Amino acid sequence: MARVALAAGFIVVAVIVALVLERRRAAPPARDAYPVPAQLDRADFPRPDAPWLVALFSSTRCDSCAGMADKMVVLECAAVVTCDIADETRRDLHERYAISGLPMLLVADAEGVVRRAFVGSATATDVWAAVAELRAPGSTPEPDLGREILPERRA
């Protein structure tokens, strides 16, 4: 009988230790990626007939957004339309495409398929190179710019 009581005591102690250790376990790391829309309706943006769209989802309250429009507007030409979609003026588009990370710069083709994306501040060189590579594959030394956050199915 004493052995049974001793064994039960060890079991209770083991359960208590396990519970304490479980509570002390670190929380899982936060997700560091934001969802990127896979498809845009080109009718929602200027010049839907242009072969390429560079859309910047931004906010006037976002420090990282400052300067991003200047980096993309120089890409504007007959083949590329650019637009800055500020949250304060086009909240409907931010909600429609579930934009949760700002700034978010998307490069979409004529059908609206998002081919490259940058979430957070990006350099002008990276943005320009990503668009150049899409327009003329093999033209840049780093063809995967903007691709790391997109699923492989869109490669």
JSON list of C-alpha atoms in Angstrom, two decimals:
[
{"chain": "A", "resi": 1, "resn": "MET", "atom": "CA", "xyz": [0.00, 0.00, 0.00]},
{"chain": "A", "resi": 2, "resn": "ALA", "atom": "CA", "xyz": [2.87, 2.36, 0.81]},
{"chain": "A", "resi": 3, "resn": "ARG", "atom": "CA", "xyz": [4.38, 1.67, -2.61]},
{"chain": "A", "resi": 4, "resn": "VAL", "atom": "CA", "xyz": [1.14, 2.66, -4.35]},
{"chain": "A", "resi": 5, "resn": "ALA", "atom": "CA", "xyz": [0.98, 5.90, -2.35]},
{"chain": "A", "resi": 6, "resn": "LEU", "atom": "CA", "xyz": [4.62, 6.66, -3.17]},
{"chain": "A", "resi": 7, "resn": "ALA", "atom": "CA", "xyz": [4.05, 5.98, -6.89]},
{"chain": "A", "resi": 8, "resn": "ALA", "atom": "CA", "xyz": [0.94, 8.19, -6.87]},
{"chain": "A", "resi": 9, "resn": "GLY", "atom": "CA", "xyz": [2.96, 10.95, -5.21]},
{"chain": "A", "resi": 10, "resn": "PHE", "atom": "CA", "xyz": [5.64, 10.75, -7.91]},
{"chain": "A", "resi": 11, "resn": "ILE", "atom": "CA", "xyz": [2.97, 10.94, -10.61]},
{"chain": "A", "resi": 12, "resn": "VAL", "atom": "CA", "xyz": [1.40, 14.03, -9.04]},
{"chain": "A", "resi": 13, "resn": "VAL", "atom": "CA", "xyz": [4.80, 15.73, -8.78]},
{"chain": "A", "resi": 14, "resn": "ALA", "atom": "CA", "xyz": [5.62, 14.84, -12.41]},
{"chain": "A", "resi": 15, "resn": "VAL", "atom": "CA", "xyz": [2.29, 16.30, -13.61]},
{"chain": "A", "resi": 16, "resn": "ILE", "atom": "CA", "xyz": [2.88, 19.52, -11.64]},
{"chain": "A", "resi": 17, "resn": "VAL", "atom": "CA", "xyz": [6.40, 19.88, -13.05]},
{"chain": "A", "resi": 18, "resn": "ALA", "atom": "CA", "xyz": [5.10, 19.29, -16.60]},
{"chain": "A", "resi": 19, "resn": "LEU", "atom": "CA", "xyz": [2.41, 21.96, -16.16]},
{"chain": "A", "resi": 20, "resn": "VAL", "atom": "CA", "xyz": [4.92, 24.49, -14.84]},
{"chain": "A", "resi": 21, "resn": "LEU", "atom": "CA", "xyz": [7.31, 23.82, -17.71]},
{"chain": "A", "resi": 22, "resn": "GLU", "atom": "CA", "xyz": [4.49, 24.10, -20.27]},
{"chain": "A", "resi": 23, "resn": "ARG", "atom": "CA", "xyz": [3.56, 27.57, -18.98]},
{"chain": "A", "resi": 24, "resn": "ARG", "atom": "CA", "xyz": [7.18, 28.71, -19.21]},
{"chain": "A", "resi": 25, "resn": "ARG", "atom": "CA", "xyz": [7.52, 27.76, -22.89]},
{"chain": "A", "resi": 26, "resn": "ALA", "atom": "CA", "xyz": [8.19, 30.74, -25.13]},
{"chain": "A", "resi": 27, "resn": "ALA", "atom": "CA", "xyz": [5.41, 31.91, -27.40]},
{"chain": "A", "resi": 28, "resn": "PRO", "atom": "CA", "xyz": [5.83, 31.03, -31.08]},
{"chain": "A", "resi": 29, "resn": "PRO", "atom": "CA", "xyz": [7.49, 33.74, -33.18]},
{"chain": "A", "resi": 30, "resn": "ALA", "atom": "CA", "xyz": [5.21, 36.28, -34.79]},
{"chain": "A", "resi": 31, "resn": "ARG", "atom": "CA", "xyz": [4.52, 35.94, -38.51]},
{"chain": "A", "resi": 32, "resn": "ASP", "atom": "CA", "xyz": [6.74, 38.31, -40.40]},
{"chain": "A", "resi": 33, "resn": "ALA", "atom": "CA", "xyz": [4.96, 38.08, -43.73]},
{"chain": "A", "resi": 34, "resn": "TYR", "atom": "CA", "xyz": [1.77, 39.73, -44.85]},
{"chain": "A", "resi": 35, "resn": "PRO", "atom": "CA", "xyz": [-0.65, 38.18, -47.32]},
{"chain": "A", "resi": 36, "resn": "VAL", "atom": "CA", "xyz": [-0.19, 39.47, -50.84]},
{"chain": "A", "resi": 37, "resn": "PRO", "atom": "CA", "xyz": [-3.12, 39.43, -53.27]},
{"chain": "A", "resi": 38, "resn": "ALA", "atom": "CA", "xyz": [-2.60, 36.99, -56.12]},
{"chain": "A", "resi": 39, "resn": "GLN", "atom": "CA", "xyz": [-4.96, 38.75, -58.53]},
{"chain": "A", "resi": 40, "resn": "LEU", "atom": "CA", "xyz": [-6.04, 42.36, -59.11]},
{"chain": "A", "resi": 41, "resn": "ASP", "atom": "CA", "xyz": [-9.00, 43.54, -61.15]},
{"chain": "A", "resi": 42, "resn": "ARG", "atom": "CA", "xyz": [-7.31, 45.87, -63.62]},
{"chain": "A", "resi": 43, "resn": "ALA", "atom": "CA", "xyz": [-10.57, 47.84, -63.94]},
{"chain": "A", "resi": 44, "resn": "ASP", "atom": "CA", "xyz": [-9.95, 49.09, -60.38]},
{"chain": "A", "resi": 45, "resn": "PHE", "atom": "CA", "xyz": [-6.81, 50.92, -61.52]},
{"chain": "A", "resi": 46, "resn": "PRO", "atom": "CA", "xyz": [-5.93, 53.60, -64.11]},
{"chain": "A", "resi": 47, "resn": "ARG", "atom": "CA", "xyz": [-5.23, 52.56, -67.71]},
{"chain": "A", "resi": 48, "resn": "PRO", "atom": "CA", "xyz": [-6.40, 48.94, -67.43]},
{"chain": "A", "resi": 49, "resn": "ASP", "atom": "CA", "xyz": [-5.21, 48.36, -71.01]},
{"chain": "A", "resi": 50, "resn": "ALA", "atom": "CA", "xyz": [-1.51, 48.94, -70.12]},
{"chain": "A", "resi": 51, "resn": "PRO", "atom": "CA", "xyz": [0.55, 45.73, -70.20]},
{"chain": "A", "resi": 52, "resn": "TRP", "atom": "CA", "xyz": [1.94, 46.33, -66.66]},
{"chain": "A", "resi": 53, "resn": "LEU", "atom": "CA", "xyz": [0.59, 47.87, -63.46]},
{"chain": "A", "resi": 54, "resn": "VAL", "atom": "CA", "xyz": [2.73, 49.01, -60.55]},
{"chain": "A", "resi": 55, "resn": "ALA", "atom": "CA", "xyz": [0.36, 49.69, -57.65]},
{"chain": "A", "resi": 56, "resn": "LEU", "atom": "CA", "xyz": [1.51, 51.10, -54.34]},
{"chain": "A", "resi": 57, "resn": "PHE", "atom": "CA", "xyz": [-0.81, 50.60, -51.37]},
{"chain": "A", "resi": 58, "resn": "SER", "atom": "CA", "xyz": [0.19, 53.24, -48.83]},
{"chain": "A", "resi": 59, "resn": "SER", "atom": "CA", "xyz": [-0.95, 55.60, -46.10]},
{"chain": "A", "resi": 60, "resn": "THR", "atom": "CA", "xyz": [-0.07, 59.19, -45.23]},
{"chain": "A", "resi": 61, "resn": "ARG", "atom": "CA", "xyz": [0.36, 57.97, -41.63]},
{"chain": "A", "resi": 62, "resn": "CYS", "atom": "CA", "xyz": [3.01, 55.41, -42.62]},
{"chain": "A", "resi": 63, "resn": "ASP", "atom": "CA", "xyz": [6.65, 56.49, -42.25]},
{"chain": "A", "resi": 64, "resn": "SER", "atom": "CA", "xyz": [7.88, 53.60, -44.43]},
{"chain": "A", "resi": 65, "resn": "CYS", "atom": "CA", "xyz": [5.52, 54.68, -47.21]},
{"chain": "A", "resi": 66, "resn": "ALA", "atom": "CA", "xyz": [7.19, 58.10, -47.55]},
{"chain": "A", "resi": 67, "resn": "GLY", "atom": "CA", "xyz": [9.21, 58.18, -50.75]},
{"chain": "A", "resi": 68, "resn": "MET", "atom": "CA", "xyz": [7.90, 54.92, -52.20]},
{"chain": "A", "resi": 69, "resn": "ALA", "atom": "CA", "xyz": [5.70, 56.75, -54.74]},
{"chain": "A", "resi": 70, "resn": "ASP", "atom": "CA", "xyz": [8.75, 58.66, -56.01]},
{"chain": "A", "resi": 71, "resn": "LYS", "atom": "CA", "xyz": [10.55, 55.35, -56.58]},
{"chain": "A", "resi": 72, "resn": "MET", "atom": "CA", "xyz": [7.80, 53.92, -58.75]},
{"chain": "A", "resi": 73, "resn": "VAL", "atom": "CA", "xyz": [6.45, 56.96, -60.63]},
{"chain": "A", "resi": 74, "resn": "VAL", "atom": "CA", "xyz": [9.58, 57.08, -62.85]},
{"chain": "A", "resi": 75, "resn": "LEU", "atom": "CA", "xyz": [8.50, 53.70, -64.26]},
{"chain": "A", "resi": 76, "resn": "GLU", "atom": "CA", "xyz": [5.41, 55.30, -65.85]},
{"chain": "A", "resi": 77, "resn": "CYS", "atom": "CA", "xyz": [5.44, 54.87, -69.64]},
{"chain": "A", "resi": 78, "resn": "ALA", "atom": "CA", "xyz": [3.20, 53.54, -72.41]},
{"chain": "A", "resi": 79, "resn": "ALA", "atom": "CA", "xyz": [3.69, 49.96, -71.19]},
{"chain": "A", "resi": 80, "resn": "VAL", "atom": "CA", "xyz": [3.63, 50.63, -67.44]},
{"chain": "A", "resi": 81, "resn": "VAL", "atom": "CA", "xyz": [0.99, 52.43, -65.44]},
{"chain": "A", "resi": 82, "resn": "THR", "atom": "CA", "xyz": [1.74, 53.42, -61.85]},
{"chain": "A", "resi": 83, "resn": "CYS", "atom": "CA", "xyz": [-0.62, 54.46, -59.09]},
{"chain": "A", "resi": 84, "resn": "ASP", "atom": "CA", "xyz": [-0.47, 55.24, -55.39]},
{"chain": "A", "resi": 85, "resn": "ILE", "atom": "CA", "xyz": [-3.52, 53.96, -53.53]},
{"chain": "A", "resi": 86, "resn": "ALA", "atom": "CA", "xyz": [-3.56, 55.81, -50.21]},
{"chain": "A", "resi": 87, "resn": "ASP", "atom": "CA", "xyz": [-5.60, 54.22, -47.46]},
{"chain": "A", "resi": 88, "resn": "GLU", "atom": "CA", "xyz": [-7.14, 57.59, -46.58]},
{"chain": "A", "resi": 89, "resn": "THR", "atom": "CA", "xyz": [-8.60, 58.12, -50.06]},
{"chain": "A", "resi": 90, "resn": "ARG", "atom": "CA", "xyz": [-9.19, 54.56, -51.35]},
{"chain": "A", "resi": 91, "resn": "ARG", "atom": "CA", "xyz": [-10.00, 52.54, -48.25]},
{"chain": "A", "resi": 92, "resn": "ASP", "atom": "CA", "xyz": [-12.34, 50.46, -50.44]},
{"chain": "A", "resi": 93, "resn": "LEU", "atom": "CA", "xyz": [-9.42, 49.05, -52.46]},
{"chain": "A", "resi": 94, "resn": "HIS", "atom": "CA", "xyz": [-7.35, 48.36, -49.33]},
{"chain": "A", "resi": 95, "resn": "GLU", "atom": "CA", "xyz": [-10.29, 46.35, -47.95]},
{"chain": "A", "resi": 96, "resn": "ARG", "atom": "CA", "xyz": [-11.12, 44.64, -51.26]},
{"chain": "A", "resi": 97, "resn": "TYR", "atom": "CA", "xyz": [-7.58, 43.29, -51.60]},
{"chain": "A", "resi": 98, "resn": "ALA", "atom": "CA", "xyz": [-7.11, 42.70, -47.83]},
{"chain": "A", "resi": 99, "resn": "ILE", "atom": "CA", "xyz": [-4.02, 44.89, -47.65]},
{"chain": "A", "resi": 100, "resn": "SER", "atom": "CA", "xyz": [-2.59, 44.55, -44.16]},
{"chain": "A", "resi": 101, "resn": "GLY", "atom": "CA", "xyz": [1.09, 45.49, -44.56]},
{"chain": "A", "resi": 102, "resn": "LEU", "atom": "CA", "xyz": [2.17, 48.95, -45.69]},
{"chain": "A", "resi": 103, "resn": "PRO", "atom": "CA", "xyz": [3.72, 49.95, -47.92]},
{"chain": "A", "resi": 104, "resn": "MET", "atom": "CA", "xyz": [2.82, 47.16, -50.33]},
{"chain": "A", "resi": 105, "resn": "LEU", "atom": "CA", "xyz": [3.97, 47.55, -53.91]},
{"chain": "A", "resi": 106, "resn": "LEU", "atom": "CA", "xyz": [2.48, 45.11, -56.41]},
{"chain": "A", "resi": 107, "resn": "VAL", "atom": "CA", "xyz": [3.51, 44.53, -60.02]},
{"chain": "A", "resi": 108, "resn": "ALA", "atom": "CA", "xyz": [0.70, 42.97, -62.05]},
{"chain": "A", "resi": 109, "resn": "ASP", "atom": "CA", "xyz": [0.53, 41.88, -65.67]},
{"chain": "A", "resi": 110, "resn": "ALA", "atom": "CA", "xyz": [-2.17, 42.71, -68.23]},
{"chain": "A", "resi": 111, "resn": "GLU", "atom": "CA", "xyz": [-4.52, 40.09, -66.75]},
{"chain": "A", "resi": 112, "resn": "GLY", "atom": "CA", "xyz": [-4.03, 41.43, -63.22]},
{"chain": "A", "resi": 113, "resn": "VAL", "atom": "CA", "xyz": [-1.89, 38.51, -62.01]},
{"chain": "A", "resi": 114, "resn": "VAL", "atom": "CA", "xyz": [0.49, 39.80, -59.34]},
{"chain": "A", "resi": 115, "resn": "ARG", "atom": "CA", "xyz": [3.93, 38.83, -60.59]},
{"chain": "A", "resi": 116, "resn": "ARG", "atom": "CA", "xyz": [6.11, 40.64, -58.01]},
{"chain": "A", "resi": 117, "resn": "ALA", "atom": "CA", "xyz": [5.44, 42.20, -54.63]},
{"chain": "A", "resi": 118, "resn": "PHE", "atom": "CA", "xyz": [7.33, 44.19, -52.05]},
{"chain": "A", "resi": 119, "resn": "VAL", "atom": "CA", "xyz": [5.97, 44.56, -48.52]},
{"chain": "A", "resi": 120, "resn": "GLY", "atom": "CA", "xyz": [7.73, 47.26, -46.56]},
{"chain": "A", "resi": 121, "resn": "SER", "atom": "CA", "xyz": [10.17, 49.81, -47.87]},
{"chain": "A", "resi": 122, "resn": "ALA", "atom": "CA", "xyz": [12.08, 48.82, -51.00]},
{"chain": "A", "resi": 123, "resn": "THR", "atom": "CA", "xyz": [14.90, 50.49, -52.86]},
{"chain": "A", "resi": 124, "resn": "ALA", "atom": "CA", "xyz": [14.31, 52.15, -56.20]},
{"chain": "A", "resi": 125, "resn": "THR", "atom": "CA", "xyz": [16.90, 49.83, -57.72]},
{"chain": "A", "resi": 126, "resn": "ASP", "atom": "CA", "xyz": [15.03, 46.73, -56.53]},
{"chain": "A", "resi": 127, "resn": "VAL", "atom": "CA", "xyz": [11.66, 47.99, -57.79]},
{"chain": "A", "resi": 128, "resn": "TRP", "atom": "CA", "xyz": [13.06, 49.08, -61.14]},
{"chain": "A", "resi": 129, "resn": "ALA", "atom": "CA", "xyz": [14.98, 45.82, -61.60]},
{"chain": "A", "resi": 130, "resn": "ALA", "atom": "CA", "xyz": [11.90, 43.70, -60.78]},
{"chain": "A", "resi": 131, "resn": "VAL", "atom": "CA", "xyz": [9.82, 45.54, -63.40]},
{"chain": "A", "resi": 132, "resn": "ALA", "atom": "CA", "xyz": [12.65, 45.39, -65.95]},
{"chain": "A", "resi": 133, "resn": "GLU", "atom": "CA", "xyz": [13.04, 41.63, -65.42]},
{"chain": "A", "resi": 134, "resn": "LEU", "atom": "CA", "xyz": [9.32, 41.06, -65.92]},
{"chain": "A", "resi": 135, "resn": "ARG", "atom": "CA", "xyz": [9.24, 43.14, -69.09]},
{"chain": "A", "resi": 136, "resn": "ALA", "atom": "CA", "xyz": [12.45, 41.58, -70.50]},
{"chain": "A", "resi": 137, "resn": "PRO", "atom": "CA", "xyz": [13.34, 38.30, -68.77]},
{"chain": "A", "resi": 138, "resn": "GLY", "atom": "CA", "xyz": [17.08, 37.83, -68.34]},
{"chain": "A", "resi": 139, "resn": "SER", "atom": "CA", "xyz": [17.81, 41.55, -68.43]},
{"chain": "A", "resi": 140, "resn": "THR", "atom": "CA", "xyz": [18.87, 41.90, -64.80]},
{"chain": "A", "resi": 141, "resn": "PRO", "atom": "CA", "xyz": [21.45, 40.14, -62.66]},
{"chain": "A", "resi": 142, "resn": "GLU", "atom": "CA", "xyz": [18.87, 39.38, -59.92]},
{"chain": "A", "resi": 143, "resn": "PRO", "atom": "CA", "xyz": [15.71, 38.04, -61.62]},
{"chain": "A", "resi": 144, "resn": "ASP", "atom": "CA", "xyz": [14.08, 37.00, -58.31]},
{"chain": "A", "resi": 145, "resn": "LEU", "atom": "CA", "xyz": [13.66, 40.49, -56.85]},
{"chain": "A", "resi": 146, "resn": "GLY", "atom": "CA", "xyz": [10.27, 40.83, -55.22]},
{"chain": "A", "resi": 147, "resn": "ARG", "atom": "CA", "xyz": [9.57, 37.13, -55.62]},
{"chain": "A", "resi": 148, "resn": "GLU", "atom": "CA", "xyz": [10.52, 35.88, -52.14]},
{"chain": "A", "resi": 149, "resn": "ILE", "atom": "CA", "xyz": [7.12, 36.62, -50.62]},
{"chain": "A", "resi": 150, "resn": "LEU", "atom": "CA", "xyz": [5.12, 35.14, -53.46]},
{"chain": "A", "resi": 151, "resn": "PRO", "atom": "CA", "xyz": [4.20, 31.46, -53.57]},
{"chain": "A", "resi": 152, "resn": "GLU", "atom": "CA", "xyz": [6.11, 29.37, -56.09]},
{"chain": "A", "resi": 153, "resn": "ARG", "atom": "CA", "xyz": [2.94, 28.75, -58.10]},
{"chain": "A", "resi": 154, "resn": "ARG", "atom": "CA", "xyz": [3.22, 32.30, -59.45]},
{"chain": "A", "resi": 155, "resn": "ALA", "atom": "CA", "xyz": [6.84, 32.03, -60.59]}
]
